[in-house]
């Protein structure tokens, strides 16, 4: 079982560059999430999706964009990278939000903006 | 706006102790609450999920309780082991949203 797969695992960006963090899951999950985690902090929700074609903002959406054209994929786009976007990014998915709907996380993507 | 807080931020204990980690949330209208474990440099692993209608869930040496009216949950770890060393995070989904909001975590170290 591949679960939730994120790429790349590590990336260094220059200020003003753009990039896309890829996330794919093979569990036919409806719900997908993108979080960022700064050192010593909890996770902050960037964007989430409850199904293909549906996305919504989380707690810290500024500077990011997402799309959900398929059930499997939920890419996160960074436009005009800034040092404040240096963080670890986690993608997660679940079937729904009810009982038994365990949330699965990817291994994380370490992003440094210099 | 839902805010989730965890106390203590860090905890260091000798092996064998029974532990209590605390999680509080400001909006009691939650759909469920979950506890996760995060090892250094890794993603999160779900430990326990408690629906809003439930009072507690148990898995092995772990027991999580939920008091929705007071906005609190506790994670009880019995007979702690060095392998329990990790960061533990709680997260809630509020009833009128699909946002999963995390607390700041408790960093646990269990030494032999």
PDB file of C-alpha atoms in Angstrom:
ATOM      1  CA  UNK A   1       0.000   0.000   0.000  1.00  0.00           C
ATOM      2  CA  UNK A   2       1.471   3.334  -1.072  1.00  0.00           C
ATOM      3  CA  UNK A   3      -0.927   5.408   1.066  1.00  0.00           C
ATOM      4  CA  UNK A   4      -0.261   9.150   0.776  1.00  0.00           C
ATOM      5  CA  UNK A   5       2.738  10.068  -1.349  1.00  0.00           C
ATOM      6  CA  UNK A   6       4.325  13.504  -1.389  1.00  0.00           C
ATOM      7  CA  UNK A   7       7.002  14.807  -3.714  1.00  0.00           C
ATOM      8  CA  UNK A   8       9.556  16.281  -3.524  1.00  0.00           C
ATOM      9  CA  UNK A   9      10.840  15.428  -0.072  1.00  0.00           C
ATOM     10  CA  UNK A  10      13.337  18.287   0.004  1.00  0.00           C
ATOM     11  CA  UNK A  11      13.512  21.490  -2.025  1.00  0.00           C
ATOM     12  CA  UNK A  12      15.364  24.780  -1.874  1.00  0.00           C
ATOM     13  CA  UNK A  13      13.718  27.718  -3.619  1.00  0.00           C
ATOM     14  CA  UNK A  14      14.901  31.226  -4.284  1.00  0.00           C
ATOM     15  CA  UNK A  15      12.701  34.145  -3.296  1.00  0.00           C
ATOM     16  CA  UNK A  16      10.151  34.821  -6.008  1.00  0.00           C
ATOM     17  CA  UNK A  17      10.307  31.372  -7.573  1.00  0.00           C
ATOM     18  CA  UNK A  18       7.240  29.165  -7.898  1.00  0.00           C
ATOM     19  CA  UNK A  19       6.785  25.457  -7.414  1.00  0.00           C
ATOM     20  CA  UNK A  20       4.209  22.746  -6.918  1.00  0.00           C
ATOM     21  CA  UNK A  21       4.181  20.182  -4.130  1.00  0.00           C
ATOM     22  CA  UNK A  22       2.584  16.998  -5.352  1.00  0.00           C
ATOM     23  CA  UNK A  23       0.304  14.792  -3.258  1.00  0.00           C
ATOM     24  CA  UNK A  24      -1.402  11.625  -4.361  1.00  0.00           C
ATOM     25  CA  UNK A  25      -3.308   8.928  -2.483  1.00  0.00           C
ATOM     26  CA  UNK A  26      -4.369   5.501  -3.657  1.00  0.00           C
ATOM     27  CA  UNK A  27      -7.063   4.814  -1.048  1.00  0.00           C
ATOM     28  CA  UNK A  28      -9.983   6.436  -2.917  1.00  0.00           C
ATOM     29  CA  UNK A  29     -10.317   9.003  -0.126  1.00  0.00           C
ATOM     30  CA  UNK A  30     -12.677  11.926  -0.526  1.00  0.00           C
ATOM     31  CA  UNK A  31     -11.041  14.294   1.984  1.00  0.00           C
ATOM     32  CA  UNK A  32      -7.570  15.696   1.425  1.00  0.00           C
ATOM     33  CA  UNK A  33      -5.661  18.317   3.405  1.00  0.00           C
ATOM     34  CA  UNK A  34      -2.492  20.389   3.159  1.00  0.00           C
ATOM     35  CA  UNK A  35      -0.750  21.516   6.348  1.00  0.00           C
ATOM     36  CA  UNK A  36       2.426  23.365   7.166  1.00  0.00           C
ATOM     37  CA  UNK A  37       4.434  22.806  10.331  1.00  0.00           C
ATOM     38  CA  UNK A  38       6.949  25.342  11.530  1.00  0.00           C
ATOM     39  CA  UNK A  39       9.720  24.281  13.956  1.00  0.00           C
ATOM     40  CA  UNK A  40       8.348  23.406  17.390  1.00  0.00           C
ATOM     41  CA  UNK A  41       4.814  24.236  16.355  1.00  0.00           C
ATOM     42  CA  UNK A  42       1.644  22.335  15.604  1.00  0.00           C
ATOM     43  CA  UNK A  43       0.145  21.964  12.146  1.00  0.00           C
ATOM     44  CA  UNK A  44      -1.621  24.824  10.425  1.00  0.00           C
ATOM     45  CA  UNK A  45      -4.240  24.020   7.777  1.00  0.00           C
ATOM     46  CA  UNK A  46      -3.547  25.665   4.416  1.00  0.00           C
ATOM     47  CA  UNK A  47      -6.267  24.240   2.146  1.00  0.00           C
ATOM     48  CA  UNK A  48      -8.543  21.248   2.151  1.00  0.00           C
ATOM     49  CA  UNK A  49     -10.856  19.410  -0.216  1.00  0.00           C
ATOM     50  CA  UNK A  50     -13.873  17.203   0.425  1.00  0.00           C
ATOM     51  CA  UNK A  51     -13.982  15.785  -3.084  1.00  0.00           C
ATOM     52  CA  UNK A  52     -12.892  16.240  -6.671  1.00  0.00           C
ATOM     53  CA  UNK A  53     -13.647  19.755  -7.881  1.00  0.00           C
ATOM     54  CA  UNK A  54     -14.155  21.135  -4.359  1.00  0.00           C
ATOM     55  CA  UNK A  55     -11.532  23.086  -2.418  1.00  0.00           C
ATOM     56  CA  UNK A  56     -11.665  25.503   0.493  1.00  0.00           C
ATOM     57  CA  UNK A  57      -9.331  27.705   2.488  1.00  0.00           C
ATOM     58  CA  UNK A  58      -7.912  26.681   5.812  1.00  0.00           C
ATOM     59  CA  UNK A  59      -6.219  28.799   8.495  1.00  0.00           C
ATOM     60  CA  UNK A  60      -3.237  30.086   6.478  1.00  0.00           C
ATOM     61  CA  UNK A  61      -4.076  30.074   2.722  1.00  0.00           C
ATOM     62  CA  UNK A  62      -2.276  33.249   1.639  1.00  0.00           C
ATOM     63  CA  UNK A  63       0.516  32.620  -0.867  1.00  0.00           C
ATOM     64  CA  UNK A  64      -0.795  29.189  -1.869  1.00  0.00           C
ATOM     65  CA  UNK A  65      -3.193  27.678  -4.358  1.00  0.00           C
ATOM     66  CA  UNK A  66      -4.638  24.203  -4.804  1.00  0.00           C
ATOM     67  CA  UNK A  67      -6.677  22.225  -7.275  1.00  0.00           C
ATOM     68  CA  UNK A  68      -8.489  18.895  -7.070  1.00  0.00           C
ATOM     69  CA  UNK A  69      -9.225  17.687 -10.584  1.00  0.00           C
ATOM     70  CA  UNK A  70      -9.137  14.008  -9.582  1.00  0.00           C
ATOM     71  CA  UNK A  71      -9.888  12.068  -6.407  1.00  0.00           C
ATOM     72  CA  UNK A  72      -6.282  10.899  -6.172  1.00  0.00           C
ATOM     73  CA  UNK A  73      -4.322  14.139  -6.578  1.00  0.00           C
ATOM     74  CA  UNK A  74      -4.215  17.356  -4.561  1.00  0.00           C
ATOM     75  CA  UNK A  75      -1.260  19.538  -5.619  1.00  0.00           C
ATOM     76  CA  UNK A  76      -0.232  22.634  -3.646  1.00  0.00           C
ATOM     77  CA  UNK A  77       1.116  25.554  -5.646  1.00  0.00           C
ATOM     78  CA  UNK A  78       3.433  28.187  -4.173  1.00  0.00           C
ATOM     79  CA  UNK A  79       3.520  31.391  -6.188  1.00  0.00           C
ATOM     80  CA  UNK A  80       6.283  33.959  -5.593  1.00  0.00           C
ATOM     81  CA  UNK A  81       7.994  32.065  -2.771  1.00  0.00           C
ATOM     82  CA  UNK A  82       8.875  34.057   0.357  1.00  0.00           C
ATOM     83  CA  UNK A  83      11.165  33.184   3.306  1.00  0.00           C
ATOM     84  CA  UNK A  84       8.048  32.953   5.509  1.00  0.00           C
ATOM     85  CA  UNK A  85       7.036  29.891   3.509  1.00  0.00           C
ATOM     86  CA  UNK A  86      10.065  27.958   4.739  1.00  0.00           C
ATOM     87  CA  UNK A  87       8.419  25.043   6.523  1.00  0.00           C
ATOM     88  CA  UNK A  88       7.577  21.360   6.442  1.00  0.00           C
ATOM     89  CA  UNK A  89       4.472  20.622   4.412  1.00  0.00           C
ATOM     90  CA  UNK A  90       2.238  17.629   5.053  1.00  0.00           C
ATOM     91  CA  UNK A  91      -0.521  16.230   2.908  1.00  0.00           C
ATOM     92  CA  UNK A  92      -3.203  14.045   4.474  1.00  0.00           C
ATOM     93  CA  UNK A  93      -6.303  12.181   3.394  1.00  0.00           C
ATOM     94  CA  UNK A  94      -9.314  10.370   4.808  1.00  0.00           C
ATOM     95  CA  UNK A  95     -12.469   8.773   3.478  1.00  0.00           C
ATOM     96  CA  UNK A  96     -14.705  11.122   5.424  1.00  0.00           C
ATOM     97  CA  UNK A  97     -14.926  12.585   8.890  1.00  0.00           C
ATOM     98  CA  UNK A  98     -16.982   9.955  10.699  1.00  0.00           C
ATOM     99  CA  UNK A  99     -16.053   7.094  12.952  1.00  0.00           C
ATOM    100  CA  UNK A 100     -13.386   4.816  11.588  1.00  0.00           C
ATOM    101  CA  UNK A 101     -12.234   7.348   9.027  1.00  0.00           C
ATOM    102  CA  UNK A 102      -8.599   7.355   9.995  1.00  0.00           C
ATOM    103  CA  UNK A 103      -6.541  10.187   8.601  1.00  0.00           C
ATOM    104  CA  UNK A 104      -3.374   9.178   6.804  1.00  0.00           C
ATOM    105  CA  UNK A 105      -0.410  11.520   6.462  1.00  0.00           C
ATOM    106  CA  UNK A 106       2.379  11.691   3.939  1.00  0.00           C
ATOM    107  CA  UNK A 107       6.010  11.758   5.048  1.00  0.00           C
ATOM    108  CA  UNK A 108       6.331  15.508   4.561  1.00  0.00           C
ATOM    109  CA  UNK A 109       8.089  17.900   2.183  1.00  0.00           C
ATOM    110  CA  UNK A 110      10.869  20.091   3.584  1.00  0.00           C
ATOM    111  CA  UNK A 111      10.925  23.457   1.807  1.00  0.00           C
ATOM    112  CA  UNK A 112      13.522  26.194   2.304  1.00  0.00           C
ATOM    113  CA  UNK A 113      13.163  29.601   0.660  1.00  0.00           C
ATOM    114  CA  UNK A 114      16.395  31.609   0.463  1.00  0.00           C
TER     115      UNK A 114
ATOM    116  CA  UNK B   1     -12.807  30.287  15.457  1.00  0.00           C
ATOM    117  CA  UNK B   2     -11.668  26.973  16.879  1.00  0.00           C
ATOM    118  CA  UNK B   3      -8.444  27.069  18.888  1.00  0.00           C
ATOM    119  CA  UNK B   4      -6.769  23.971  20.280  1.00  0.00           C
ATOM    120  CA  UNK B   5      -4.219  24.070  23.104  1.00  0.00           C
ATOM    121  CA  UNK B   6      -2.082  21.300  24.567  1.00  0.00           C
ATOM    122  CA  UNK B   7      -0.466  21.197  27.983  1.00  0.00           C
ATOM    123  CA  UNK B   8       2.300  20.535  28.827  1.00  0.00           C
ATOM    124  CA  UNK B   9       4.399  21.560  25.835  1.00  0.00           C
ATOM    125  CA  UNK B  10       7.125  19.118  26.852  1.00  0.00           C
ATOM    126  CA  UNK B  11       7.428  16.259  29.305  1.00  0.00           C
ATOM    127  CA  UNK B  12      10.373  14.111  30.365  1.00  0.00           C
ATOM    128  CA  UNK B  13       9.713  11.074  32.571  1.00  0.00           C
ATOM    129  CA  UNK B  14      11.390   7.838  33.629  1.00  0.00           C
ATOM    130  CA  UNK B  15      10.251   4.582  32.117  1.00  0.00           C
ATOM    131  CA  UNK B  16       7.233   2.966  33.769  1.00  0.00           C
ATOM    132  CA  UNK B  17       5.344   6.100  34.741  1.00  0.00           C
ATOM    133  CA  UNK B  18       1.691   6.619  33.893  1.00  0.00           C
ATOM    134  CA  UNK B  19       1.186   9.838  31.946  1.00  0.00           C
ATOM    135  CA  UNK B  20      -1.619  12.272  31.222  1.00  0.00           C
ATOM    136  CA  UNK B  21      -1.495  14.639  28.267  1.00  0.00           C
ATOM    137  CA  UNK B  22      -4.076  17.394  28.022  1.00  0.00           C
ATOM    138  CA  UNK B  23      -5.895  18.952  25.090  1.00  0.00           C
ATOM    139  CA  UNK B  24      -8.422  21.790  25.265  1.00  0.00           C
ATOM    140  CA  UNK B  25     -10.539  23.381  22.549  1.00  0.00           C
ATOM    141  CA  UNK B  26     -12.568  26.582  22.526  1.00  0.00           C
ATOM    142  CA  UNK B  27     -15.583  25.533  20.446  1.00  0.00           C
ATOM    143  CA  UNK B  28     -17.348  22.553  22.019  1.00  0.00           C
ATOM    144  CA  UNK B  29     -19.454  21.882  18.912  1.00  0.00           C
ATOM    145  CA  UNK B  30     -17.059  19.284  17.568  1.00  0.00           C
ATOM    146  CA  UNK B  31     -17.700  16.297  15.332  1.00  0.00           C
ATOM    147  CA  UNK B  32     -14.767  14.293  16.596  1.00  0.00           C
ATOM    148  CA  UNK B  33     -11.384  14.556  18.271  1.00  0.00           C
ATOM    149  CA  UNK B  34      -8.271  12.631  17.313  1.00  0.00           C
ATOM    150  CA  UNK B  35      -4.895  11.988  18.888  1.00  0.00           C
ATOM    151  CA  UNK B  36      -1.807  11.581  16.734  1.00  0.00           C
ATOM    152  CA  UNK B  37       1.811  10.634  17.258  1.00  0.00           C
ATOM    153  CA  UNK B  38       4.665  12.256  15.338  1.00  0.00           C
ATOM    154  CA  UNK B  39       8.203  10.889  15.371  1.00  0.00           C
ATOM    155  CA  UNK B  40      11.070  13.295  14.528  1.00  0.00           C
ATOM    156  CA  UNK B  41      11.310  13.983  10.811  1.00  0.00           C
ATOM    157  CA  UNK B  42       8.233  11.902  10.077  1.00  0.00           C
ATOM    158  CA  UNK B  43       4.575  12.344   9.299  1.00  0.00           C
ATOM    159  CA  UNK B  44       1.729  11.792  11.756  1.00  0.00           C
ATOM    160  CA  UNK B  45       0.190   8.494  12.772  1.00  0.00           C
ATOM    161  CA  UNK B  46      -3.380   8.363  14.029  1.00  0.00           C
ATOM    162  CA  UNK B  47      -3.679   6.820  17.514  1.00  0.00           C
ATOM    163  CA  UNK B  48      -7.278   7.237  18.607  1.00  0.00           C
ATOM    164  CA  UNK B  49     -10.443   8.863  17.275  1.00  0.00           C
ATOM    165  CA  UNK B  50     -13.334   9.803  19.569  1.00  0.00           C
ATOM    166  CA  UNK B  51     -16.709  10.745  18.131  1.00  0.00           C
ATOM    167  CA  UNK B  52     -18.546  13.596  19.858  1.00  0.00           C
ATOM    168  CA  UNK B  53     -21.108  11.142  21.253  1.00  0.00           C
ATOM    169  CA  UNK B  54     -18.410   9.008  22.904  1.00  0.00           C
ATOM    170  CA  UNK B  55     -16.654   9.475  26.235  1.00  0.00           C
ATOM    171  CA  UNK B  56     -13.477   7.497  25.615  1.00  0.00           C
ATOM    172  CA  UNK B  57     -11.520   5.198  23.362  1.00  0.00           C
ATOM    173  CA  UNK B  58      -8.834   2.681  24.250  1.00  0.00           C
ATOM    174  CA  UNK B  59      -6.032   1.081  22.286  1.00  0.00           C
ATOM    175  CA  UNK B  60      -3.505  -1.011  24.154  1.00  0.00           C
ATOM    176  CA  UNK B  61      -1.785   1.170  26.766  1.00  0.00           C
ATOM    177  CA  UNK B  62      -3.492   4.296  25.439  1.00  0.00           C
ATOM    178  CA  UNK B  63      -6.792   5.673  26.658  1.00  0.00           C
ATOM    179  CA  UNK B  64      -8.318   8.916  25.430  1.00  0.00           C
ATOM    180  CA  UNK B  65     -11.254  10.602  27.112  1.00  0.00           C
ATOM    181  CA  UNK B  66     -13.472  13.399  25.874  1.00  0.00           C
ATOM    182  CA  UNK B  67     -15.504  15.933  27.865  1.00  0.00           C
ATOM    183  CA  UNK B  68     -17.100  17.939  25.093  1.00  0.00           C
ATOM    184  CA  UNK B  69     -19.036  20.306  27.354  1.00  0.00           C
ATOM    185  CA  UNK B  70     -15.864  21.522  29.048  1.00  0.00           C
ATOM    186  CA  UNK B  71     -13.812  21.444  25.858  1.00  0.00           C
ATOM    187  CA  UNK B  72     -11.237  18.959  27.099  1.00  0.00           C
ATOM    188  CA  UNK B  73      -9.635  15.690  26.168  1.00  0.00           C
ATOM    189  CA  UNK B  74      -6.927  13.710  27.910  1.00  0.00           C
ATOM    190  CA  UNK B  75      -4.599  11.043  26.571  1.00  0.00           C
ATOM    191  CA  UNK B  76      -3.550   8.565  29.220  1.00  0.00           C
ATOM    192  CA  UNK B  77      -0.431   6.472  28.583  1.00  0.00           C
ATOM    193  CA  UNK B  78       0.022   3.562  30.959  1.00  0.00           C
ATOM    194  CA  UNK B  79       3.430   2.150  31.910  1.00  0.00           C
ATOM    195  CA  UNK B  80       5.388   4.426  29.600  1.00  0.00           C
ATOM    196  CA  UNK B  81       8.299   3.033  27.568  1.00  0.00           C
ATOM    197  CA  UNK B  82      11.244   4.694  25.786  1.00  0.00           C
ATOM    198  CA  UNK B  83       9.554   3.789  22.503  1.00  0.00           C
ATOM    199  CA  UNK B  84       6.709   6.134  23.452  1.00  0.00           C
ATOM    200  CA  UNK B  85       9.045   9.110  23.022  1.00  0.00           C
ATOM    201  CA  UNK B  86       7.513  11.322  20.335  1.00  0.00           C
ATOM    202  CA  UNK B  87       5.340  14.395  19.919  1.00  0.00           C
ATOM    203  CA  UNK B  88       1.656  13.860  20.581  1.00  0.00           C
ATOM    204  CA  UNK B  89      -0.918  16.082  18.894  1.00  0.00           C
ATOM    205  CA  UNK B  90      -4.652  16.357  19.243  1.00  0.00           C
ATOM    206  CA  UNK B  91      -6.948  17.664  16.519  1.00  0.00           C
ATOM    207  CA  UNK B  92     -10.662  18.436  16.240  1.00  0.00           C
ATOM    208  CA  UNK B  93     -13.205  18.770  13.482  1.00  0.00           C
ATOM    209  CA  UNK B  94     -15.906  21.278  14.359  1.00  0.00           C
ATOM    210  CA  UNK B  95     -19.482  20.301  13.656  1.00  0.00           C
ATOM    211  CA  UNK B  96     -20.164  22.912  10.989  1.00  0.00           C
ATOM    212  CA  UNK B  97     -16.897  22.591   9.073  1.00  0.00           C
ATOM    213  CA  UNK B  98     -14.617  19.997   7.568  1.00  0.00           C
ATOM    214  CA  UNK B  99     -11.479  21.671   8.860  1.00  0.00           C
ATOM    215  CA  UNK B 100      -9.233  19.455  11.001  1.00  0.00           C
ATOM    216  CA  UNK B 101      -7.560  21.876  13.463  1.00  0.00           C
ATOM    217  CA  UNK B 102      -4.463  20.809  15.392  1.00  0.00           C
ATOM    218  CA  UNK B 103      -3.100  21.688  18.793  1.00  0.00           C
ATOM    219  CA  UNK B 104       0.519  22.702  19.341  1.00  0.00           C
ATOM    220  CA  UNK B 105       1.581  19.275  20.591  1.00  0.00           C
ATOM    221  CA  UNK B 106       3.278  17.764  23.639  1.00  0.00           C
ATOM    222  CA  UNK B 107       6.849  16.577  23.167  1.00  0.00           C
ATOM    223  CA  UNK B 108       7.336  13.457  25.308  1.00  0.00           C
ATOM    224  CA  UNK B 109      10.642  11.889  26.275  1.00  0.00           C
ATOM    225  CA  UNK B 110      10.691   8.640  28.240  1.00  0.00           C
ATOM    226  CA  UNK B 111      14.143   7.700  29.514  1.00  0.00           C
ATOM    227  CA  UNK B 112      15.259   4.251  30.688  1.00  0.00           C
TER     228      UNK B 112
END
